[in-house]
JSON list of C-alpha atoms in Angstrom, two decimals:
[
{"chain": "H", "resi": 19, "resn": "MET", "atom": "CA", "xyz": [0.00, 0.00, 0.00]},
{"chain": "H", "resi": 20, "resn": "HIS", "atom": "CA", "xyz": [2.89, 2.35, 0.74]},
{"chain": "H", "resi": 21, "resn": "ILE", "atom": "CA", "xyz": [4.33, 1.85, -2.75]},
{"chain": "H", "resi": 22, "resn": "LEU", "atom": "CA", "xyz": [0.98, 2.83, -4.32]},
{"chain": "H", "resi": 23, "resn": "THR", "atom": "CA", "xyz": [0.11, 5.75, -2.05]},
{"chain": "H", "resi": 24, "resn": "ALA", "atom": "CA", "xyz": [3.60, 7.25, -2.40]},
{"chain": "H", "resi": 25, "resn": "ARG", "atom": "CA", "xyz": [3.02, 7.48, -6.16]},
{"chain": "H", "resi": 26, "resn": "VAL", "atom": "CA", "xyz": [-0.64, 8.49, -6.39]},
{"chain": "H", "resi": 27, "resn": "GLY", "atom": "CA", "xyz": [0.18, 12.23, -6.44]},
{"chain": "H", "resi": 28, "resn": "GLU", "atom": "CA", "xyz": [-2.85, 14.50, -6.90]},
{"chain": "H", "resi": 29, "resn": "HIS", "atom": "CA", "xyz": [-4.92, 11.67, -8.39]},
{"chain": "H", "resi": 30, "resn": "ASN", "atom": "CA", "xyz": [-6.82, 8.82, -6.83]},
{"chain": "H", "resi": 31, "resn": "ALA", "atom": "CA", "xyz": [-5.22, 6.10, -8.96]},
{"chain": "H", "resi": 32, "resn": "VAL", "atom": "CA", "xyz": [-1.83, 4.75, -9.99]},
{"chain": "H", "resi": 33, "resn": "VAL", "atom": "CA", "xyz": [-1.22, 2.92, -13.28]},
{"chain": "H", "resi": 34, "resn": "ILE", "atom": "CA", "xyz": [1.73, 0.56, -12.97]},
{"chain": "H", "resi": 35, "resn": "SER", "atom": "CA", "xyz": [2.79, -2.85, -14.25]},
{"chain": "H", "resi": 36, "resn": "GLN", "atom": "CA", "xyz": [3.24, -5.80, -11.94]},
{"chain": "H", "resi": 37, "resn": "LYS", "atom": "CA", "xyz": [6.83, -6.10, -13.16]},
{"chain": "H", "resi": 38, "resn": "THR", "atom": "CA", "xyz": [7.58, -2.55, -11.98]},
{"chain": "H", "resi": 39, "resn": "LEU", "atom": "CA", "xyz": [5.80, -3.24, -8.68]},
{"chain": "H", "resi": 40, "resn": "ARG", "atom": "CA", "xyz": [8.02, -6.32, -8.22]},
{"chain": "H", "resi": 41, "resn": "SER", "atom": "CA", "xyz": [11.12, -4.17, -8.79]},
{"chain": "H", "resi": 42, "resn": "LEU", "atom": "CA", "xyz": [9.97, -1.48, -6.36]},
{"chain": "H", "resi": 43, "resn": "MET", "atom": "CA", "xyz": [8.95, -3.99, -3.69]},
{"chain": "H", "resi": 44, "resn": "GLY", "atom": "CA", "xyz": [11.96, -6.26, -4.19]},
{"chain": "H", "resi": 45, "resn": "CYS", "atom": "CA", "xyz": [9.88, -9.43, -4.14]},
{"chain": "H", "resi": 46, "resn": "SER", "atom": "CA", "xyz": [8.43, -12.12, -6.38]},
{"chain": "H", "resi": 47, "resn": "ARG", "atom": "CA", "xyz": [5.35, -11.94, -8.61]},
{"chain": "H", "resi": 48, "resn": "PRO", "atom": "CA", "xyz": [3.26, -14.23, -6.35]},
{"chain": "H", "resi": 49, "resn": "THR", "atom": "CA", "xyz": [4.05, -11.99, -3.36]},
{"chain": "H", "resi": 50, "resn": "VAL", "atom": "CA", "xyz": [2.96, -8.88, -5.28]},
{"chain": "H", "resi": 51, "resn": "GLN", "atom": "CA", "xyz": [-0.22, -10.65, -6.41]},
{"chain": "H", "resi": 52, "resn": "ARG", "atom": "CA", "xyz": [-1.05, -11.79, -2.86]},
{"chain": "H", "resi": 53, "resn": "ALA", "atom": "CA", "xyz": [-0.50, -8.26, -1.51]},
{"chain": "H", "resi": 54, "resn": "LEU", "atom": "CA", "xyz": [-2.77, -6.76, -4.19]},
{"chain": "H", "resi": 55, "resn": "ASP", "atom": "CA", "xyz": [-5.43, -9.41, -3.52]},
{"chain": "H", "resi": 56, "resn": "VAL", "atom": "CA", "xyz": [-5.41, -8.62, 0.22]},
{"chain": "H", "resi": 57, "resn": "LEU", "atom": "CA", "xyz": [-5.63, -4.85, -0.41]},
{"chain": "H", "resi": 58, "resn": "SER", "atom": "CA", "xyz": [-8.53, -5.39, -2.80]},
{"chain": "H", "resi": 59, "resn": "GLN", "atom": "CA", "xyz": [-10.41, -7.83, -0.57]},
{"chain": "H", "resi": 60, "resn": "ASP", "atom": "CA", "xyz": [-10.04, -5.51, 2.44]},
{"chain": "H", "resi": 61, "resn": "LYS", "atom": "CA", "xyz": [-11.45, -2.60, 0.34]},
{"chain": "H", "resi": 62, "resn": "TRP", "atom": "CA", "xyz": [-8.24, -0.52, 0.38]},
{"chain": "H", "resi": 63, "resn": "ILE", "atom": "CA", "xyz": [-7.95, -0.46, -3.41]},
{"chain": "H", "resi": 64, "resn": "GLU", "atom": "CA", "xyz": [-10.00, -1.12, -6.52]},
{"chain": "H", "resi": 65, "resn": "ILE", "atom": "CA", "xyz": [-8.11, -2.83, -9.35]},
{"chain": "H", "resi": 66, "resn": "ARG", "atom": "CA", "xyz": [-9.05, -1.91, -12.93]},
{"chain": "H", "resi": 67, "resn": "GLN", "atom": "CA", "xyz": [-7.34, -3.84, -15.71]},
{"chain": "H", "resi": 68, "resn": "ILE", "atom": "CA", "xyz": [-5.84, -1.95, -18.64]},
{"chain": "H", "resi": 69, "resn": "GLY", "atom": "CA", "xyz": [-5.62, -4.01, -21.81]},
{"chain": "H", "resi": 70, "resn": "GLU", "atom": "CA", "xyz": [-6.29, -7.69, -22.20]},
{"chain": "H", "resi": 71, "resn": "SER", "atom": "CA", "xyz": [-3.27, -9.29, -20.53]},
{"chain": "H", "resi": 72, "resn": "GLY", "atom": "CA", "xyz": [-3.91, -7.98, -17.01]},
{"chain": "H", "resi": 73, "resn": "THR", "atom": "CA", "xyz": [-0.27, -7.23, -16.29]},
{"chain": "H", "resi": 74, "resn": "VAL", "atom": "CA", "xyz": [-0.86, -3.46, -16.25]},
{"chain": "H", "resi": 75, "resn": "ASN", "atom": "CA", "xyz": [-3.59, -2.18, -13.96]},
{"chain": "H", "resi": 76, "resn": "ALA", "atom": "CA", "xyz": [-4.96, 1.00, -12.47]},
{"chain": "H", "resi": 77, "resn": "TYR", "atom": "CA", "xyz": [-4.98, 0.78, -8.69]},
{"chain": "H", "resi": 78, "resn": "VAL", "atom": "CA", "xyz": [-7.68, 3.14, -7.42]},
{"chain": "H", "resi": 79, "resn": "ILE", "atom": "CA", "xyz": [-7.35, 4.48, -3.88]},
{"chain": "H", "resi": 80, "resn": "ASN", "atom": "CA", "xyz": [-10.01, 6.20, -1.69]},
{"chain": "H", "resi": 81, "resn": "ASP", "atom": "CA", "xyz": [-12.80, 6.27, -4.31]},
{"chain": "H", "resi": 82, "resn": "ARG", "atom": "CA", "xyz": [-14.40, 3.86, -6.71]},
{"chain": "H", "resi": 83, "resn": "VAL", "atom": "CA", "xyz": [-14.34, 4.79, -10.37]},
{"chain": "H", "resi": 84, "resn": "ALA", "atom": "CA", "xyz": [-17.59, 5.97, -11.94]},
{"chain": "H", "resi": 85, "resn": "TRP", "atom": "CA", "xyz": [-18.98, 3.95, -14.83]},
{"chain": "H", "resi": 86, "resn": "THR", "atom": "CA", "xyz": [-21.05, 5.39, -17.63]},
{"chain": "H", "resi": 87, "resn": "ARG", "atom": "CA", "xyz": [-22.69, 4.15, -20.80]},
{"chain": "H", "resi": 88, "resn": "ASN", "atom": "CA", "xyz": [-22.51, 5.80, -24.24]},
{"chain": "H", "resi": 89, "resn": "ARG", "atom": "CA", "xyz": [-25.03, 5.52, -27.05]},
{"chain": "H", "resi": 90, "resn": "ASP", "atom": "CA", "xyz": [-23.64, 2.24, -28.33]},
{"chain": "H", "resi": 91, "resn": "GLY", "atom": "CA", "xyz": [-24.05, 0.62, -24.91]},
{"chain": "H", "resi": 92, "resn": "LEU", "atom": "CA", "xyz": [-20.31, 0.44, -24.19]},
{"chain": "H", "resi": 93, "resn": "ARG", "atom": "CA", "xyz": [-19.65, 0.89, -20.48]},
{"chain": "H", "resi": 94, "resn": "TYR", "atom": "CA", "xyz": [-16.49, 2.81, -19.71]},
{"chain": "H", "resi": 95, "resn": "SER", "atom": "CA", "xyz": [-14.83, 4.81, -16.98]},
{"chain": "H", "resi": 96, "resn": "LEU", "atom": "CA", "xyz": [-12.84, 8.00, -17.36]},
{"chain": "H", "resi": 97, "resn": "PHE", "atom": "CA", "xyz": [-10.53, 9.00, -14.49]},
{"chain": "H", "resi": 98, "resn": "SER", "atom": "CA", "xyz": [-7.10, 10.49, -14.06]},
{"chain": "H", "resi": 99, "resn": "ALA", "atom": "CA", "xyz": [-4.16, 8.60, -12.63]},
{"chain": "H", "resi": 100, "resn": "ALA", "atom": "CA", "xyz": [-0.46, 8.88, -11.98]},
{"chain": "H", "resi": 101, "resn": "VAL", "atom": "CA", "xyz": [1.34, 6.57, -14.41]},
{"chain": "H", "resi": 102, "resn": "VAL", "atom": "CA", "xyz": [4.57, 4.83, -13.37]},
{"chain": "H", "resi": 103, "resn": "VAL", "atom": "CA", "xyz": [6.73, 3.25, -16.08]},
{"chain": "H", "resi": 104, "resn": "SER", "atom": "CA", "xyz": [10.02, 1.45, -15.72]},
{"chain": "H", "resi": 105, "resn": "GLU", "atom": "CA", "xyz": [13.02, 2.04, -17.96]},
{"chain": "H", "resi": 106, "resn": "GLU", "atom": "CA", "xyz": [13.62, -1.71, -18.27]},
{"chain": "H", "resi": 107, "resn": "GLU", "atom": "CA", "xyz": [10.17, -2.25, -19.84]},
{"chain": "H", "resi": 108, "resn": "GLN", "atom": "CA", "xyz": [10.77, 0.24, -22.65]},
{"chain": "H", "resi": 109, "resn": "ARG", "atom": "CA", "xyz": [11.70, -1.01, -26.13]},
{"chain": "H", "resi": 110, "resn": "ASP", "atom": "CA", "xyz": [13.87, 2.07, -26.76]},
{"chain": "H", "resi": 111, "resn": "ARG", "atom": "CA", "xyz": [15.56, 2.19, -23.35]},
{"chain": "H", "resi": 112, "resn": "GLU", "atom": "CA", "xyz": [19.01, 2.82, -24.90]},
{"chain": "H", "resi": 113, "resn": "GLU", "atom": "CA", "xyz": [17.68, 6.04, -26.48]},
{"chain": "H", "resi": 114, "resn": "LEU", "atom": "CA", "xyz": [15.80, 7.40, -23.44]},
{"chain": "H", "resi": 115, "resn": "GLY", "atom": "CA", "xyz": [16.65, 11.03, -22.80]},
{"chain": "H", "resi": 116, "resn": "GLN", "atom": "CA", "xyz": [18.16, 11.45, -26.28]},
{"chain": "H", "resi": 117, "resn": "GLN", "atom": "CA", "xyz": [15.00, 11.64, -28.41]},
{"chain": "H", "resi": 118, "resn": "GLU", "atom": "CA", "xyz": [13.97, 14.71, -30.37]},
{"chain": "H", "resi": 119, "resn": "PRO", "atom": "CA", "xyz": [11.28, 16.80, -28.67]},
{"chain": "H", "resi": 120, "resn": "LEU", "atom": "CA", "xyz": [7.67, 16.10, -29.59]},
{"chain": "H", "resi": 121, "resn": "ARG", "atom": "CA", "xyz": [5.75, 18.54, -31.75]},
{"chain": "H", "resi": 122, "resn": "LYS", "atom": "CA", "xyz": [3.45, 20.85, -29.78]},
{"chain": "H", "resi": 123, "resn": "VAL", "atom": "CA", "xyz": [-0.31, 20.59, -30.21]},
{"chain": "H", "resi": 124, "resn": "PRO", "atom": "CA", "xyz": [-1.86, 24.07, -30.03]},
{"chain": "H", "resi": 125, "resn": "SER", "atom": "CA", "xyz": [-4.42, 24.55, -27.32]},
{"chain": "H", "resi": 126, "resn": "LEU", "atom": "CA", "xyz": [-6.98, 27.17, -26.40]},
{"chain": "H", "resi": 127, "resn": "PHE", "atom": "CA", "xyz": [-7.57, 28.78, -23.04]},
{"chain": "H", "resi": 128, "resn": "ARG", "atom": "CA", "xyz": [-11.04, 29.11, -21.56]},
{"chain": "H", "resi": 129, "resn": "ASN", "atom": "CA", "xyz": [-13.23, 31.61, -23.48]},
{"chain": "H", "resi": 130, "resn": "GLU", "atom": "CA", "xyz": [-10.85, 31.70, -26.45]},
{"chain": "H", "resi": 131, "resn": "ALA", "atom": "CA", "xyz": [-12.04, 30.96, -29.98]},
{"chain": "H", "resi": 132, "resn": "GLN", "atom": "CA", "xyz": [-10.10, 29.44, -32.84]},
{"chain": "H", "resi": 133, "resn": "LEU", "atom": "CA", "xyz": [-9.44, 31.87, -35.69]},
{"chain": "H", "resi": 134, "resn": "PRO", "atom": "CA", "xyz": [-9.10, 30.56, -39.23]},
{"chain": "H", "resi": 135, "resn": "GLY", "atom": "CA", "xyz": [-5.64, 30.92, -40.72]},
{"chain": "H", "resi": 136, "resn": "GLY", "atom": "CA", "xyz": [-3.73, 29.95, -43.82]},
{"chain": "H", "resi": 137, "resn": "PRO", "atom": "CA", "xyz": [-4.47, 30.55, -47.48]},
{"chain": "H", "resi": 138, "resn": "GLY", "atom": "CA", "xyz": [-8.11, 29.47, -47.25]},
{"chain": "H", "resi": 139, "resn": "LEU", "atom": "CA", "xyz": [-10.28, 27.98, -49.94]},
{"chain": "H", "resi": 140, "resn": "PRO", "atom": "CA", "xyz": [-10.93, 29.46, -53.39]},
{"chain": "H", "resi": 141, "resn": "PRO", "atom": "CA", "xyz": [-14.05, 31.66, -53.67]},
{"chain": "H", "resi": 142, "resn": "PRO", "atom": "CA", "xyz": [-17.34, 29.86, -54.25]},
{"chain": "H", "resi": 143, "resn": "SER", "atom": "CA", "xyz": [-18.49, 29.51, -57.84]},
{"chain": "H", "resi": 144, "resn": "GLN", "atom": "CA", "xyz": [-21.87, 31.08, -57.08]},
{"chain": "H", "resi": 145, "resn": "PRO", "atom": "CA", "xyz": [-21.84, 34.91, -57.17]},
{"chain": "H", "resi": 146, "resn": "PHE", "atom": "CA", "xyz": [-23.03, 36.89, -54.15]},
{"chain": "H", "resi": 147, "resn": "LEU", "atom": "CA", "xyz": [-26.69, 37.87, -54.02]},
{"chain": "H", "resi": 148, "resn": "GLY", "atom": "CA", "xyz": [-27.43, 41.54, -54.63]},
{"chain": "H", "resi": 149, "resn": "GLY", "atom": "CA", "xyz": [-27.29, 43.59, -51.45]},
{"chain": "H", "resi": 150, "resn": "MET", "atom": "CA", "xyz": [-25.71, 40.69, -49.53]},
{"chain": "H", "resi": 151, "resn": "GLU", "atom": "CA", "xyz": [-22.09, 41.18, -50.55]},
{"chain": "H", "resi": 152, "resn": "PRO", "atom": "CA", "xyz": [-19.65, 40.63, -47.68]},
{"chain": "H", "resi": 153, "resn": "ASP", "atom": "CA", "xyz": [-18.47, 43.83, -46.02]},
{"chain": "H", "resi": 154, "resn": "LEU", "atom": "CA", "xyz": [-15.50, 42.70, -43.97]},
{"chain": "H", "resi": 155, "resn": "PRO", "atom": "CA", "xyz": [-12.47, 44.80, -43.00]},
{"chain": "H", "resi": 156, "resn": "ALA", "atom": "CA", "xyz": [-9.14, 43.98, -44.61]},
{"chain": "H", "resi": 157, "resn": "THR", "atom": "CA", "xyz": [-6.85, 41.93, -42.42]},
{"chain": "H", "resi": 158, "resn": "ARG", "atom": "CA", "xyz": [-3.60, 42.79, -44.25]},
{"chain": "H", "resi": 159, "resn": "ARG", "atom": "CA", "xyz": [-2.03, 46.02, -45.35]},
{"chain": "H", "resi": 160, "resn": "GLY", "atom": "CA", "xyz": [-0.92, 46.44, -48.92]},
{"chain": "H", "resi": 161, "resn": "ALA", "atom": "CA", "xyz": [2.80, 46.66, -49.70]},
{"chain": "H", "resi": 162, "resn": "ASP", "atom": "CA", "xyz": [2.58, 50.39, -50.51]},
{"chain": "H", "resi": 163, "resn": "ASP", "atom": "CA", "xyz": [-0.37, 51.25, -48.27]},
{"chain": "H", "resi": 164, "resn": "ASP", "atom": "CA", "xyz": [0.01, 52.36, -44.64]},
{"chain": "H", "resi": 165, "resn": "LYS", "atom": "CA", "xyz": [-3.58, 51.72, -43.59]},
{"chain": "H", "resi": 166, "resn": "SER", "atom": "CA", "xyz": [-6.11, 48.93, -43.89]},
{"chain": "H", "resi": 167, "resn": "GLU", "atom": "CA", "xyz": [-9.04, 49.52, -46.14]},
{"chain": "H", "resi": 168, "resn": "VAL", "atom": "CA", "xyz": [-12.58, 48.41, -45.47]}
]
């Protein structure tokens, strides 16, 4: 329990493999499994399997996860967790710390709106209706013009 609670952080769950738990606890797989079984049976943790093999689980502490159902009838749970990974379980462990940085995904702050950018699409083939022509201000200044025209 100490291994899990020391890593839960600001969340109520820890995602960790049994192999990493064995390394942190310094014991065998059956010992780890028995400890997890006792914690689960005594209602200290809830164990939620991630993937089909069952060797990586989310260990939920202090609260049960909430289950919901979408339109297709699939039951799922969405919760945040601290994730603990071990260097020895990584396929690229020789390259760790030497990889190129990831590309940044732009994000918006609350109450911000996305503005269109880039060259845009060509004008529509249908002409504007009389009296309904767009009247938008220019967004760029001309090369030899100091002010924007409307």
